[in-house]
């Protein structure tokens, strides 16, 4: 899933984590993608292949736990820290629903990808040669429909966040 869908979760969860800045929650939802870019850059992962270190279930649980502990210490609240950690895991859950994505055929100009043809699932449970999963929602809908879906999620998240901010005003 793209950043809009992931950010939606970060905004929607803000009322449950008042001590954590919104930016940190949003950042946490994107950690697997940030890791994928970083690991791709240093050569630990290869673009287009399975990404076990950034997008494997096992490592996402590890990153999530690590982020939960760091955030718990930083904000002196382990319940809210756990919520920040869960944002990392929420990335994996949304990616399982949406992947595999036919991004190889995506055109930025026409905002189109060739969906519907079989694609191998690309989210490993453990490491490189472990079983992979993915429900493939984005291989069943067009790039425009996926964008509408994520924009809708983003707006819903924004509504939850706005209501929370307004309620907090004296
Ligand atoms: Zn991702």
Coordinates of N, CA, C and O and ligand atoms in Angstrom, one line a residue, residues 1 6 32-33 55 91 95 99, ligand 1:
X1 N 0.8 -1.2 0.0 CA 0.0 0.0 0.0 C 0.9 1.2 0.0 O 2.0 1.2 0.5
X6 N -1.2 4.1 4.6 CA -0.5 3.9 5.9 C -0.6 5.1 6.9 O -0.9 4.9 8.1
X32 N 8.8 0.2 7.4 CA 9.2 -0.8 6.5 C 9.6 -0.3 5.1 O 10.6 -0.8 4.5
X33 N 8.9 0.7 4.6 CA 9.3 1.3 3.3 C 10.6 2.1 3.4 O 11.4 2.1 2.5
X55 N 10.3 -6.1 4.8 CA 8.9 -6.5 4.7 C 8.5 -7.9 5.1 O 7.5 -8.4 4.8
X91 N 1.8 -1.5 9.0 CA 2.3 -1.4 7.6 C 2.3 -2.8 7.0 O 1.8 -3.0 5.8
X95 N 0.0 -4.1 3.9 CA 0.7 -4.6 2.7 C 0.3 -6.0 2.3 O 0.2 -6.4 1.2
X99 N -0.7 -6.3 -1.4 CA 0.4 -7.0 -2.2 C -0.1 -8.3 -2.7 O -1.0 -9.0 -2.0
Ligands
LIG1 ZN1 5.6 -1.4 2.2

